[in-house]
mmCIF file with all atom_site columns, C-alpha atoms in Angstrom:
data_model
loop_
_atom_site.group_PDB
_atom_site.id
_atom_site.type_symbol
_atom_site.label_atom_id
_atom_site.label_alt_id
_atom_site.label_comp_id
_atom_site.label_asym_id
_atom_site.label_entity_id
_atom_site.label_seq_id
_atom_site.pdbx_PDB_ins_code
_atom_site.Cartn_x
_atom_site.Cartn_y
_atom_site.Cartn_z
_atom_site.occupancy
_atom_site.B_iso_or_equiv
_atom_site.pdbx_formal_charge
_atom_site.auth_seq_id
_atom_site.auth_comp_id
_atom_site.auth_asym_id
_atom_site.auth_atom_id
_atom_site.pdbx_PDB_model_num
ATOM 1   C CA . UNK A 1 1   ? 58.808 -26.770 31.895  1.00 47.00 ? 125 UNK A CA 1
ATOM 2   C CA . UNK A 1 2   ? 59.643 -26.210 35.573  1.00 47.00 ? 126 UNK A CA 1
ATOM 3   C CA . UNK A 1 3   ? 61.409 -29.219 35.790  1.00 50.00 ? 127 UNK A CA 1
ATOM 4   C CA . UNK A 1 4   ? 63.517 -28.343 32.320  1.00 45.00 ? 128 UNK A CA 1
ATOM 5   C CA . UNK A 1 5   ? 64.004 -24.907 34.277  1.00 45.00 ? 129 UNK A CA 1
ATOM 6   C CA . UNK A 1 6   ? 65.331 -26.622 37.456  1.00 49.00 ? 130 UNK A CA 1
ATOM 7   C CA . UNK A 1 7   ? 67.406 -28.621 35.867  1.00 47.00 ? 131 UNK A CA 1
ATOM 8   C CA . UNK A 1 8   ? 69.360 -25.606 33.746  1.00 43.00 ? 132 UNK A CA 1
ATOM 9   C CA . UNK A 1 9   ? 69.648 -23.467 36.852  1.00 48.00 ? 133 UNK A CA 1
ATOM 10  C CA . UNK A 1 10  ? 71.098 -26.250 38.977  1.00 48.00 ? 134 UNK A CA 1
ATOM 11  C CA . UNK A 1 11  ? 73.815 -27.122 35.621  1.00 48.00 ? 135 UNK A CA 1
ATOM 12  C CA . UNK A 1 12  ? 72.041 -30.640 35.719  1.00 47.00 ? 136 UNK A CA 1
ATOM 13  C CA . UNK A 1 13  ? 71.451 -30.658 31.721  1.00 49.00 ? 137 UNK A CA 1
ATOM 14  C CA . UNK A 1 14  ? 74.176 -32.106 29.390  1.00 57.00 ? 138 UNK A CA 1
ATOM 15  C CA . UNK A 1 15  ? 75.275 -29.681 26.616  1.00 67.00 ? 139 UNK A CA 1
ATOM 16  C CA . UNK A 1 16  ? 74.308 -32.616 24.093  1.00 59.00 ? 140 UNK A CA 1
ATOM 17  C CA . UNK A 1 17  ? 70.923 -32.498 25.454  1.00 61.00 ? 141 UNK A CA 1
ATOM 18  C CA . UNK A 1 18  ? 70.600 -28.666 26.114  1.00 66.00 ? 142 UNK A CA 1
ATOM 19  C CA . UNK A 1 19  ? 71.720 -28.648 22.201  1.00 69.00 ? 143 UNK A CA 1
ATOM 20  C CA . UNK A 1 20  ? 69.448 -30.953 21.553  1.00 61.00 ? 144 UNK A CA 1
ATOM 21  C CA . UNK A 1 21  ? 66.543 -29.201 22.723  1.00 67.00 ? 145 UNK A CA 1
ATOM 22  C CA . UNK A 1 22  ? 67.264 -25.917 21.020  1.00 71.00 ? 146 UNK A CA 1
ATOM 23  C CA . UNK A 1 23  ? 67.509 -27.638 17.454  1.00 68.00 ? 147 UNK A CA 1
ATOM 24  C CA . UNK A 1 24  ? 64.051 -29.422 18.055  1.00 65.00 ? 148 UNK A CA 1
ATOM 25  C CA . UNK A 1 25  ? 62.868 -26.285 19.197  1.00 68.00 ? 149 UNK A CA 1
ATOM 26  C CA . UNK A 1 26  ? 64.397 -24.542 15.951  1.00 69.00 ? 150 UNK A CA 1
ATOM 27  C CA . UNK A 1 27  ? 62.889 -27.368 13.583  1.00 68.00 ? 151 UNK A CA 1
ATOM 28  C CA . UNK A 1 28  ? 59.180 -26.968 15.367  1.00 72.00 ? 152 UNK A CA 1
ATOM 29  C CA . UNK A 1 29  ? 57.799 -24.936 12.746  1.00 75.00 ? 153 UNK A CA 1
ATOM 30  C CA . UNK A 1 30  ? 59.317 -26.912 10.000  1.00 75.00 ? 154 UNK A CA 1
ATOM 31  C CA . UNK A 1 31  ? 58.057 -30.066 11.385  1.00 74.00 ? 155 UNK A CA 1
ATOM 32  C CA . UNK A 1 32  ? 54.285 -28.370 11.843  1.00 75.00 ? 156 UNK A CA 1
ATOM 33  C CA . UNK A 1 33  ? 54.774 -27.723 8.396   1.00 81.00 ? 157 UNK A CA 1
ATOM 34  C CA . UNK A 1 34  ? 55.780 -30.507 6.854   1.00 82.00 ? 158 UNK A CA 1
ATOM 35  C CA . UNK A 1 35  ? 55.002 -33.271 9.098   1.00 85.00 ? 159 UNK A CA 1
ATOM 36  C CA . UNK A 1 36  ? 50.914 -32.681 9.878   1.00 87.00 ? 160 UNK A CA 1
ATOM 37  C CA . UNK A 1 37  ? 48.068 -31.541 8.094   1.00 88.00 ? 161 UNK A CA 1
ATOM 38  C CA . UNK A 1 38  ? 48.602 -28.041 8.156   1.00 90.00 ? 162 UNK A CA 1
ATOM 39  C CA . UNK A 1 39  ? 49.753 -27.298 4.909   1.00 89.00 ? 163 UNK A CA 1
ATOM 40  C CA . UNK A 1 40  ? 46.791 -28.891 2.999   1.00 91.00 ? 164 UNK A CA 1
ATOM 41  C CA . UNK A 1 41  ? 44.239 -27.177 5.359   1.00 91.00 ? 165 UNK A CA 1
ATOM 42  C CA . UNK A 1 42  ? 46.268 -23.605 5.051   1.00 92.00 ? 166 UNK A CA 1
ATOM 43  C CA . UNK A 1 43  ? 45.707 -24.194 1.472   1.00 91.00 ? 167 UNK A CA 1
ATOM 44  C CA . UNK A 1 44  ? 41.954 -25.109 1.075   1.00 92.00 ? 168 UNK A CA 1
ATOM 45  C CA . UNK A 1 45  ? 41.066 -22.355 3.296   1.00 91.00 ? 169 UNK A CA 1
ATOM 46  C CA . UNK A 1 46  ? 42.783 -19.788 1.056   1.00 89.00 ? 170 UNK A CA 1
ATOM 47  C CA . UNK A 1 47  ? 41.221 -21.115 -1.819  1.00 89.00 ? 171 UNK A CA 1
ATOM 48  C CA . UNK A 1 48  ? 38.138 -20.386 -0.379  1.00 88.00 ? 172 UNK A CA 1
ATOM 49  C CA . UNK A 1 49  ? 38.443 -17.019 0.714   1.00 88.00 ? 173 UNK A CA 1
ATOM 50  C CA . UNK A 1 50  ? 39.696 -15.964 -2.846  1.00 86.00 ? 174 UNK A CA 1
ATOM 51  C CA . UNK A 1 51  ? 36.920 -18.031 -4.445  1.00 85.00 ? 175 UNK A CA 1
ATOM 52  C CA . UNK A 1 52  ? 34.564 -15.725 -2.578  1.00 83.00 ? 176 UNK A CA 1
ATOM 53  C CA . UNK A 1 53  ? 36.753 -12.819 -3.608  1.00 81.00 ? 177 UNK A CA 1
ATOM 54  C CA . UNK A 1 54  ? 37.178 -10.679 0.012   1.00 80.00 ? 178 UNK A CA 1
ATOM 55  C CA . UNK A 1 55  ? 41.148 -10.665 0.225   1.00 74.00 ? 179 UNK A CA 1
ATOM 56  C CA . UNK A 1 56  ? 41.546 -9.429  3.383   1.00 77.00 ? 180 UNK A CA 1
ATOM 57  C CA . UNK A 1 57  ? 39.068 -10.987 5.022   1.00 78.00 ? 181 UNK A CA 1
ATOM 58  C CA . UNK A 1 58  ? 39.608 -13.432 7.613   1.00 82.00 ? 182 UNK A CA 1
ATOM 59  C CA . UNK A 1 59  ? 42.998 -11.340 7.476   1.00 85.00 ? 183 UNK A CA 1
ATOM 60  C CA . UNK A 1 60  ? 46.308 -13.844 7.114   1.00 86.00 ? 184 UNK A CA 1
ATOM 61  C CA . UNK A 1 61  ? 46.802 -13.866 10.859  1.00 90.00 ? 185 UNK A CA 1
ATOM 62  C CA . UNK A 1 62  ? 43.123 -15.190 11.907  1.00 89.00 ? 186 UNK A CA 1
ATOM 63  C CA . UNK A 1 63  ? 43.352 -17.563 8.470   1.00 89.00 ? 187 UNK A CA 1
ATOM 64  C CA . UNK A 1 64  ? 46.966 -18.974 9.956   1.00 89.00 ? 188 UNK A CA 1
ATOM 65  C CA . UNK A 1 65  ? 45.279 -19.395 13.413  1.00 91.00 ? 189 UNK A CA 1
ATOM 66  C CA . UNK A 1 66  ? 42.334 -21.359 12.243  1.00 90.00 ? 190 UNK A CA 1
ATOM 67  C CA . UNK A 1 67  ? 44.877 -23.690 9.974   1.00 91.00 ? 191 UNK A CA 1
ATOM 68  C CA . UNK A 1 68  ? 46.861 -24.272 13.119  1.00 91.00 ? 192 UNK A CA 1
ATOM 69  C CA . UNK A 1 69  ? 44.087 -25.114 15.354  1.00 91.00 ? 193 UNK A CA 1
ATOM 70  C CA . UNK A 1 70  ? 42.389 -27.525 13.134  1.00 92.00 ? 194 UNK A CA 1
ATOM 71  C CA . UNK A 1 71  ? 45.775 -29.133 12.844  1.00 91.00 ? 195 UNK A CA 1
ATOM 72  C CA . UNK A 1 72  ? 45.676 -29.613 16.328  1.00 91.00 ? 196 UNK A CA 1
ATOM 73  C CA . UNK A 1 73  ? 42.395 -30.761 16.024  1.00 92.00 ? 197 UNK A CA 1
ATOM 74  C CA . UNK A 1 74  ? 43.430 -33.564 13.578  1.00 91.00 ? 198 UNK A CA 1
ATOM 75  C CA . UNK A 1 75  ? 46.957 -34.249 14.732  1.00 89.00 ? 199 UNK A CA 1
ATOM 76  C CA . UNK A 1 76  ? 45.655 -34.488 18.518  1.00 91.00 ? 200 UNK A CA 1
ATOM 77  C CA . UNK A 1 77  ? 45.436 -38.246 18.687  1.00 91.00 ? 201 UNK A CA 1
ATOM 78  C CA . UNK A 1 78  ? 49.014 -38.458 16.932  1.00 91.00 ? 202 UNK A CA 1
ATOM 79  C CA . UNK A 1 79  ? 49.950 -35.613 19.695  1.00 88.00 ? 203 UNK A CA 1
ATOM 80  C CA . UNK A 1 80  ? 48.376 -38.230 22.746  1.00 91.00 ? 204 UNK A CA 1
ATOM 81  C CA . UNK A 1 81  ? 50.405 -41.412 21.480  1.00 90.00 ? 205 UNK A CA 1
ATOM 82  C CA . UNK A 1 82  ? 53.504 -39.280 21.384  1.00 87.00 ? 206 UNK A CA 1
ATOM 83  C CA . UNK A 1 83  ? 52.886 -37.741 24.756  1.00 87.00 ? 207 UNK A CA 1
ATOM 84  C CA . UNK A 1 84  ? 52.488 -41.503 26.136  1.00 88.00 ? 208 UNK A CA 1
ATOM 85  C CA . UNK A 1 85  ? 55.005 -43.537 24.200  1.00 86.00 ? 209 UNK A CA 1
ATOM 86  C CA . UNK A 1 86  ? 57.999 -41.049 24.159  1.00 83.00 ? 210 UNK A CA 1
ATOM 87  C CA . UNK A 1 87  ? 57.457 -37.839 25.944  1.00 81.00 ? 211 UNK A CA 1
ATOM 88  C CA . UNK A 1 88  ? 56.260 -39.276 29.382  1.00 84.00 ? 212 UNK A CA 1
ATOM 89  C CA . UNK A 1 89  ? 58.767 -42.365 29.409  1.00 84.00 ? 213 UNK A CA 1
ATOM 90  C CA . UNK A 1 90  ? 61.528 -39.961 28.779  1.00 77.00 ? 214 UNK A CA 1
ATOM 91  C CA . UNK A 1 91  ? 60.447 -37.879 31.421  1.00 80.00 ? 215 UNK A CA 1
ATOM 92  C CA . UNK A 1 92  ? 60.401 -40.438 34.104  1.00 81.00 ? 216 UNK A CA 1
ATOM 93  C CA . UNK A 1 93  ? 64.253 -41.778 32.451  1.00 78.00 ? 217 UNK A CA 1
ATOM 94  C CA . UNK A 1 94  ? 62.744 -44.905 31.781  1.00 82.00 ? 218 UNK A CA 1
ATOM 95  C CA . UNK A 1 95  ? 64.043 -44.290 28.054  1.00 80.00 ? 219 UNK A CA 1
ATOM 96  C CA . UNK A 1 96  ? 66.568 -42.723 26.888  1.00 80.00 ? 220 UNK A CA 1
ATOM 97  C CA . UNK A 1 97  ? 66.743 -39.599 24.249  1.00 76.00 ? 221 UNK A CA 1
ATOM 98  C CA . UNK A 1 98  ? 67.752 -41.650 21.201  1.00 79.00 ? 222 UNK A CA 1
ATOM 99  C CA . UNK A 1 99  ? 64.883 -44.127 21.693  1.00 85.00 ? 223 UNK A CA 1
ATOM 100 C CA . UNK A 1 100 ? 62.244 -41.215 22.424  1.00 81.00 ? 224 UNK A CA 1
ATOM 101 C CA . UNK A 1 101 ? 63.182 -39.521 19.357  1.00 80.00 ? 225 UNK A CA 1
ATOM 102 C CA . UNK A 1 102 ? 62.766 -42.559 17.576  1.00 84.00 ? 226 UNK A CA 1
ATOM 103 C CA . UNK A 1 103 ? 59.228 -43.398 19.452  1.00 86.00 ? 227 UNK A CA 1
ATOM 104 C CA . UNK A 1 104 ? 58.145 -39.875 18.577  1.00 86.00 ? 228 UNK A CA 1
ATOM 105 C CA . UNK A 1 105 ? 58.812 -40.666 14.429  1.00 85.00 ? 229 UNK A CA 1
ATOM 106 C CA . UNK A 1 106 ? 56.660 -43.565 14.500  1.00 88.00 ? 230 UNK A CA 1
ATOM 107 C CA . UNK A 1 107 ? 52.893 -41.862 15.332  1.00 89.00 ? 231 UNK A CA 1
ATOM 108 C CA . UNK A 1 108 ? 53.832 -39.601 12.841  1.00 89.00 ? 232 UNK A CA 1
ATOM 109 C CA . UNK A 1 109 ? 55.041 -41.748 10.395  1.00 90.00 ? 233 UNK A CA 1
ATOM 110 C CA . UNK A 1 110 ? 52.143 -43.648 10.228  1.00 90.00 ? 234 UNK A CA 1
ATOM 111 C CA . UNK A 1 111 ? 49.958 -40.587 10.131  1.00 91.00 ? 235 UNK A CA 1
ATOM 112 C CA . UNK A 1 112 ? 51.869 -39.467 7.150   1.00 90.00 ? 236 UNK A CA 1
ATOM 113 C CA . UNK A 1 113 ? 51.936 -43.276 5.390   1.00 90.00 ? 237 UNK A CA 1
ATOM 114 C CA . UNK A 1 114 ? 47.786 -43.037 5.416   1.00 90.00 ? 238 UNK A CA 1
ATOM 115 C CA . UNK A 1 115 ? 47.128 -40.371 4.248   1.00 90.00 ? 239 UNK A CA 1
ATOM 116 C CA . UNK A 1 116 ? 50.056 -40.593 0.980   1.00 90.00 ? 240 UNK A CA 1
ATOM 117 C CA . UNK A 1 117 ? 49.009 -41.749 -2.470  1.00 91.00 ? 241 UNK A CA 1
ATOM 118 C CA . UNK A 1 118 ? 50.705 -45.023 -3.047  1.00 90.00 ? 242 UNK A CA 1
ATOM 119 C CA . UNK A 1 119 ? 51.699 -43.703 -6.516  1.00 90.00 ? 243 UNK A CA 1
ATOM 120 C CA . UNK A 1 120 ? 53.709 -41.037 -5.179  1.00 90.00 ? 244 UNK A CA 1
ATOM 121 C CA . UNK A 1 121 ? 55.501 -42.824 -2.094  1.00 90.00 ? 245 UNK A CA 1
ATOM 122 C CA . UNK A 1 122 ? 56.768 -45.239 -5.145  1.00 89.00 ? 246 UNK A CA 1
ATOM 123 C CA . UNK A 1 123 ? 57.786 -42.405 -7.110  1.00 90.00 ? 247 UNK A CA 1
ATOM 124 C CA . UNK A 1 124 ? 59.791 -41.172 -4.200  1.00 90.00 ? 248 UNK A CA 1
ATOM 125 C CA . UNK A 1 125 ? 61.610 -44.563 -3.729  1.00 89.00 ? 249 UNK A CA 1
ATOM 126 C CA . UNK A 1 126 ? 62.019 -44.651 -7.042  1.00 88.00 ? 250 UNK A CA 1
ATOM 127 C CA . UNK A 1 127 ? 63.855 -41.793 -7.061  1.00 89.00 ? 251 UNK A CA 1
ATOM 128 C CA . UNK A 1 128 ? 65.915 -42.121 -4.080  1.00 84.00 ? 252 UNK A CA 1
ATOM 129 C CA . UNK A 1 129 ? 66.684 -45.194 -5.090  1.00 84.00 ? 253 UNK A CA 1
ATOM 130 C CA . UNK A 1 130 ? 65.532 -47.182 -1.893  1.00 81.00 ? 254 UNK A CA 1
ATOM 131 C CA . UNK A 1 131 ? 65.517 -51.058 -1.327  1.00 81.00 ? 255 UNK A CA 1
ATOM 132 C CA . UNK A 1 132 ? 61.631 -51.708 -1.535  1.00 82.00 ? 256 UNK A CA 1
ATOM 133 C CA . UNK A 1 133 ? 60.506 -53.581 1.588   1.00 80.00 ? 257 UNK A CA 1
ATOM 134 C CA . UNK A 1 134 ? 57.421 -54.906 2.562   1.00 81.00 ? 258 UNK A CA 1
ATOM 135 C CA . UNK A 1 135 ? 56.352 -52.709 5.496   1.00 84.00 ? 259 UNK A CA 1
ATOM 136 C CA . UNK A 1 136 ? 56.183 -48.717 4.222   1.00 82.00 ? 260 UNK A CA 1
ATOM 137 C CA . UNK A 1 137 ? 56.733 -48.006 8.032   1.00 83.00 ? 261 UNK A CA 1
ATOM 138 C CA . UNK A 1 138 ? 60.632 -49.150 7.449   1.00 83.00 ? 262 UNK A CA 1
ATOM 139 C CA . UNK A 1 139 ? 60.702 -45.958 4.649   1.00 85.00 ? 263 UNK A CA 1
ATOM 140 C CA . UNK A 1 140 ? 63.404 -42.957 6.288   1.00 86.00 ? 264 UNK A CA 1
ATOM 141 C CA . UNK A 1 141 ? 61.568 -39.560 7.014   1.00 84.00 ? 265 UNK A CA 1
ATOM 142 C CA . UNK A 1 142 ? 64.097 -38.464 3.901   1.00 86.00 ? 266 UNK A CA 1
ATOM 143 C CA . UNK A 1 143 ? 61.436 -40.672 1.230   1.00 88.00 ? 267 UNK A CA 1
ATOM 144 C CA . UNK A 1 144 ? 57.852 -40.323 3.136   1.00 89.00 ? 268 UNK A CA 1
ATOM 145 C CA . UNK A 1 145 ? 57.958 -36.489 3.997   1.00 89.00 ? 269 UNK A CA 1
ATOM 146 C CA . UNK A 1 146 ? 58.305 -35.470 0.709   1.00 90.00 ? 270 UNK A CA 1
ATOM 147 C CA . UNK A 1 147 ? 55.816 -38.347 -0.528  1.00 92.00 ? 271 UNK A CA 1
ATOM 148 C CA . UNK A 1 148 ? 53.417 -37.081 1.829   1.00 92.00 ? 272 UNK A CA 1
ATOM 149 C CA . UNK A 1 149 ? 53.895 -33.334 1.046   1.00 92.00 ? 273 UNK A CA 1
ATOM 150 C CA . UNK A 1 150 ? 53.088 -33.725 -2.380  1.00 92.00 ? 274 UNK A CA 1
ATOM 151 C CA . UNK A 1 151 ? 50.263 -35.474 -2.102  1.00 93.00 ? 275 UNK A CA 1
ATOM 152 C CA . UNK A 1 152 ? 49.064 -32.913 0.885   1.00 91.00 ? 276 UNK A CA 1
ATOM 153 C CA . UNK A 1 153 ? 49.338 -30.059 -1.853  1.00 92.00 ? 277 UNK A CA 1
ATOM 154 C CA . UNK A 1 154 ? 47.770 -32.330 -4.783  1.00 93.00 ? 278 UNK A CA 1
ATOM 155 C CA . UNK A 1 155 ? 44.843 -32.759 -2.274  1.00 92.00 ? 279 UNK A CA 1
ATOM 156 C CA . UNK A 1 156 ? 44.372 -29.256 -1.467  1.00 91.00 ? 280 UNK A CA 1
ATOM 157 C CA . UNK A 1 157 ? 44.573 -27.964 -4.939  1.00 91.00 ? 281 UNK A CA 1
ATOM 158 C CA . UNK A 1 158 ? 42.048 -30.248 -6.492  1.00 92.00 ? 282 UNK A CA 1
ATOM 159 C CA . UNK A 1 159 ? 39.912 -29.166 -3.105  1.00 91.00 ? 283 UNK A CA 1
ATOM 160 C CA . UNK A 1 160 ? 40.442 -25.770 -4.307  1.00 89.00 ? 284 UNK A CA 1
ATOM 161 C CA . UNK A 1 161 ? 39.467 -26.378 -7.827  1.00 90.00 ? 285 UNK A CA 1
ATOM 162 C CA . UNK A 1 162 ? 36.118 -27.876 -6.326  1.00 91.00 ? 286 UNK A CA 1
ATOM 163 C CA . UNK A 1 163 ? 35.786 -24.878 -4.299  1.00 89.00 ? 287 UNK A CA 1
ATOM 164 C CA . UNK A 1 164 ? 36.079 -22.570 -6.808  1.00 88.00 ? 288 UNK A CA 1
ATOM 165 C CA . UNK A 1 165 ? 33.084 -24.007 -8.797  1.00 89.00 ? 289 UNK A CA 1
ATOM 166 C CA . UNK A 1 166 ? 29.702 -23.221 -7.029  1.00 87.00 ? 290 UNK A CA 1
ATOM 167 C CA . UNK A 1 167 ? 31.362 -19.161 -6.983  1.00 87.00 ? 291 UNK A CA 1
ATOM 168 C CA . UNK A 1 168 ? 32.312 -19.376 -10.487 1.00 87.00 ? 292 UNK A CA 1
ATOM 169 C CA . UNK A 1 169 ? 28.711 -19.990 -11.537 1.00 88.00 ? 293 UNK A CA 1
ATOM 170 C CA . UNK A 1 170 ? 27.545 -17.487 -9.781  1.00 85.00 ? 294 UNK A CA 1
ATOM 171 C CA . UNK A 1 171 ? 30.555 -14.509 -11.709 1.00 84.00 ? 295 UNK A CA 1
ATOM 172 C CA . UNK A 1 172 ? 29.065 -16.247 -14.688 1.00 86.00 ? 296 UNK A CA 1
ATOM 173 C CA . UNK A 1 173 ? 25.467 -15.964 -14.011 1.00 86.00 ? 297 UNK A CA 1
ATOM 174 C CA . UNK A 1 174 ? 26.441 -12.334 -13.085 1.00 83.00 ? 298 UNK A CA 1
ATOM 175 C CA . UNK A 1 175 ? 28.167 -11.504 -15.692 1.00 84.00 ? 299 UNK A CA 1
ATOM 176 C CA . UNK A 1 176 ? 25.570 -12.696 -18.560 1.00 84.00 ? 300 UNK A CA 1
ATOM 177 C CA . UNK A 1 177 ? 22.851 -11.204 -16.624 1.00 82.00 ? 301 UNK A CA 1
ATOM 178 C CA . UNK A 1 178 ? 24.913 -7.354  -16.168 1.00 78.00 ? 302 UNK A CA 1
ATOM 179 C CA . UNK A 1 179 ? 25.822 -7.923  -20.476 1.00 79.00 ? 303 UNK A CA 1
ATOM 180 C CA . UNK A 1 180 ? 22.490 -8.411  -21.639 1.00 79.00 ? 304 UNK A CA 1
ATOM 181 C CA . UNK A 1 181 ? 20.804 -5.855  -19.220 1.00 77.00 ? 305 UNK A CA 1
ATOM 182 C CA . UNK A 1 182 ? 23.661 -3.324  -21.557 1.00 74.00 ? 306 UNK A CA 1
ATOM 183 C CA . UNK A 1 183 ? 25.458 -2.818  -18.037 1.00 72.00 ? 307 UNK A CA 1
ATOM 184 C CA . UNK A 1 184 ? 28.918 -3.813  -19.064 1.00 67.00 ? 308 UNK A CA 1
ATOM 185 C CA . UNK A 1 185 ? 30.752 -0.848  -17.397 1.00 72.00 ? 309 UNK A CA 1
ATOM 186 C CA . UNK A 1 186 ? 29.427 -2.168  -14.076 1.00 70.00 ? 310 UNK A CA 1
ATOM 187 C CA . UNK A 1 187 ? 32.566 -4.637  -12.504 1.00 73.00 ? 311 UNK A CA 1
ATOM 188 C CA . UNK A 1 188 ? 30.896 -7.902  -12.007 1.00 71.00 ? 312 UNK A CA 1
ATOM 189 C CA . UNK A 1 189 ? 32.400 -8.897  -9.360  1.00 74.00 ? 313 UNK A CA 1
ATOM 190 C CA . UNK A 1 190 ? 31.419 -5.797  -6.761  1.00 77.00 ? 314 UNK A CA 1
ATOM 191 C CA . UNK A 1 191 ? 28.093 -7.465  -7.714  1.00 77.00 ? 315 UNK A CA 1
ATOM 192 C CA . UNK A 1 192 ? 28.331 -11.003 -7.553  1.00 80.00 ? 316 UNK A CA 1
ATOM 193 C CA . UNK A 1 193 ? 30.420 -10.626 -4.352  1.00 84.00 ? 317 UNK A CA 1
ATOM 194 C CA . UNK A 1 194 ? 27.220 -10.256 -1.781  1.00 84.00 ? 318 UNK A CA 1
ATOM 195 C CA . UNK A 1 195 ? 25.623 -13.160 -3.537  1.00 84.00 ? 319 UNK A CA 1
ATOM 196 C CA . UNK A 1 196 ? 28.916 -15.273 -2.976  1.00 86.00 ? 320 UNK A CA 1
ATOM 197 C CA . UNK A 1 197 ? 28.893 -14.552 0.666   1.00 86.00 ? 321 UNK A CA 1
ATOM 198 C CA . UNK A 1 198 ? 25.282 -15.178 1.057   1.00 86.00 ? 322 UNK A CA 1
ATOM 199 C CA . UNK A 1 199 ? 25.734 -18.666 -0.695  1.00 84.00 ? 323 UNK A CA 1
ATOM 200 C CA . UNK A 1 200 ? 28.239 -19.443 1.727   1.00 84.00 ? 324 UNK A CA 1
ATOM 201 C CA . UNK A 1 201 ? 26.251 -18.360 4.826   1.00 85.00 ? 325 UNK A CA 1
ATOM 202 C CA . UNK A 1 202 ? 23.471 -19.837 3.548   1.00 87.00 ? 326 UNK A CA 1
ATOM 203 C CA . UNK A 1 203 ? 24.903 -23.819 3.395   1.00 84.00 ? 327 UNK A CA 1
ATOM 204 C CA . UNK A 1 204 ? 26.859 -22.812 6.422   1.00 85.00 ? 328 UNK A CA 1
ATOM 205 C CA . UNK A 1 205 ? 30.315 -22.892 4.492   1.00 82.00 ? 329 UNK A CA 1
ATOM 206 C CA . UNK A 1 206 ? 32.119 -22.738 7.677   1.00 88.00 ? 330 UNK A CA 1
ATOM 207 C CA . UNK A 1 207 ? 31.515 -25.647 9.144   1.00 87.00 ? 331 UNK A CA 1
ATOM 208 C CA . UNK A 1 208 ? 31.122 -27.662 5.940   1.00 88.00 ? 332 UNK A CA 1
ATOM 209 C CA . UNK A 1 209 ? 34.327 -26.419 5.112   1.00 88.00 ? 333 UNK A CA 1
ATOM 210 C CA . UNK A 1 210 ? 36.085 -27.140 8.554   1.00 90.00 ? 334 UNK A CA 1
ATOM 211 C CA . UNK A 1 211 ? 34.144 -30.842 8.862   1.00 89.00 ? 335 UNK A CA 1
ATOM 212 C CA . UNK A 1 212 ? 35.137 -31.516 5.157   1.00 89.00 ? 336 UNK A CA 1
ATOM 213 C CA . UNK A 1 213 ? 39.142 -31.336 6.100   1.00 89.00 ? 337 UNK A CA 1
ATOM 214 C CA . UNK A 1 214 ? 38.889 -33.173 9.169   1.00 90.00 ? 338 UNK A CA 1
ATOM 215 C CA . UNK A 1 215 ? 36.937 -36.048 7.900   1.00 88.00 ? 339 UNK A CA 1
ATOM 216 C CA . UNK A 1 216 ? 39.396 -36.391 5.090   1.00 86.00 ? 340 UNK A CA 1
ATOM 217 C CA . UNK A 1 217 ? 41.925 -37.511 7.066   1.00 85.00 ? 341 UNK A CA 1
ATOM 218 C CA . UNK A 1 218 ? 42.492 -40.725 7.979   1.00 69.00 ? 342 UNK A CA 1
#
């Protein structure tokens, strides 16, 4: 940063490249987004929280920061190779901008590539109408974002759906228990909601939850 900041105050930084640099910055968010696992881990944890049925609570902002930290949890090994194949080697000039843009696609790539259902990277081609090669790596960004998006949000809805079980069972346990007691003007769920959180305290949902997304990633 204080070499980026030398470099614009002594007018050492082409406009190409200055314009560069604000469009990547621009496209961060989209590419954190799109292009790691925070999307499917955003998702699973706010399945959870309405499984349990508390709302508000971890608010949006604390849910968003634990989605983006576990991203950079996952994603940090992607992050290293990038640092040392592109970032560094363009910082010393050994590469130029072109070929560190194109060094910084390929961790990711491959990050995306494992973890995308095979059925839905075809479907993709398919539908873009791409020359099938042998090596998926040779795919554009245009066919294996999307492929991997999709399967990112298939993943975290059926994760969801298993969420949602074990706190299901206990509405319904709740429930029959509050109709045959003749308390049916008593909400069931201000009642089964302590017993939901003290399930999850109890097997430590937390961390099972948090271990769960990590280890599913390959």
């Amino acid at each position: 940063m204080n070499d980026l900041l030398t470099q614009l105050n002594g007018g050492n930084v082409p406009t190409l490249e200055l314009l560069f640099m604000l469009t990547l910055a621009a496209l961060l968010p989209s590419i954190v987004i799109m292009m790691t696992s925070f999307t499917r881990t955003i998702v699973i944890l706010s399945f959870a929280r309405n499984a349990m049925g508390v709302q508000q609570s971890p608010p949006n902002m604390v849910m968003v920061g634990i989605a983006m930290f576990l991203t950079l949890y996952i994603m940090s090994p992607v992050i290293e190779r990038i640092n040392q194949e592109a970032y560094q080697p363009y910082l010393r000039e050994e590469i130029s901008q072109q070929e560190a843009v194109e060094r910084m696609v390929v961790p990711l790539k491959e990050f995306m590539l494992r973890n995308t259902r095979q059925d839905t990277l075809d479907n993709f081609i398919r539908m873009s109408k791409t020359q099938i090669v042998e090596n998926p790596e040779e795919y554009p960004l245009t066919v294996v974002v999307p492929a991997f998006m999709t399967t990112e949000l298939k993943k975290g809805l059926m994760a969801g759906f298993l969420i949602y079980l074990p706190f299901l069972l206990v509405d319904i346990i709740v429930s029959t228990t509050l109709m045959s007691m003749g308390m049916v003007m008593l909400p069931p769920a201000m009642v089964s909601l302590p017993f939901k959180l003290l399930l999850f305290v109890t097997v430590d949902g937390w961390e099972l939850l948090f271990s769960s997304i990590v280890q599913n990633y390959r």
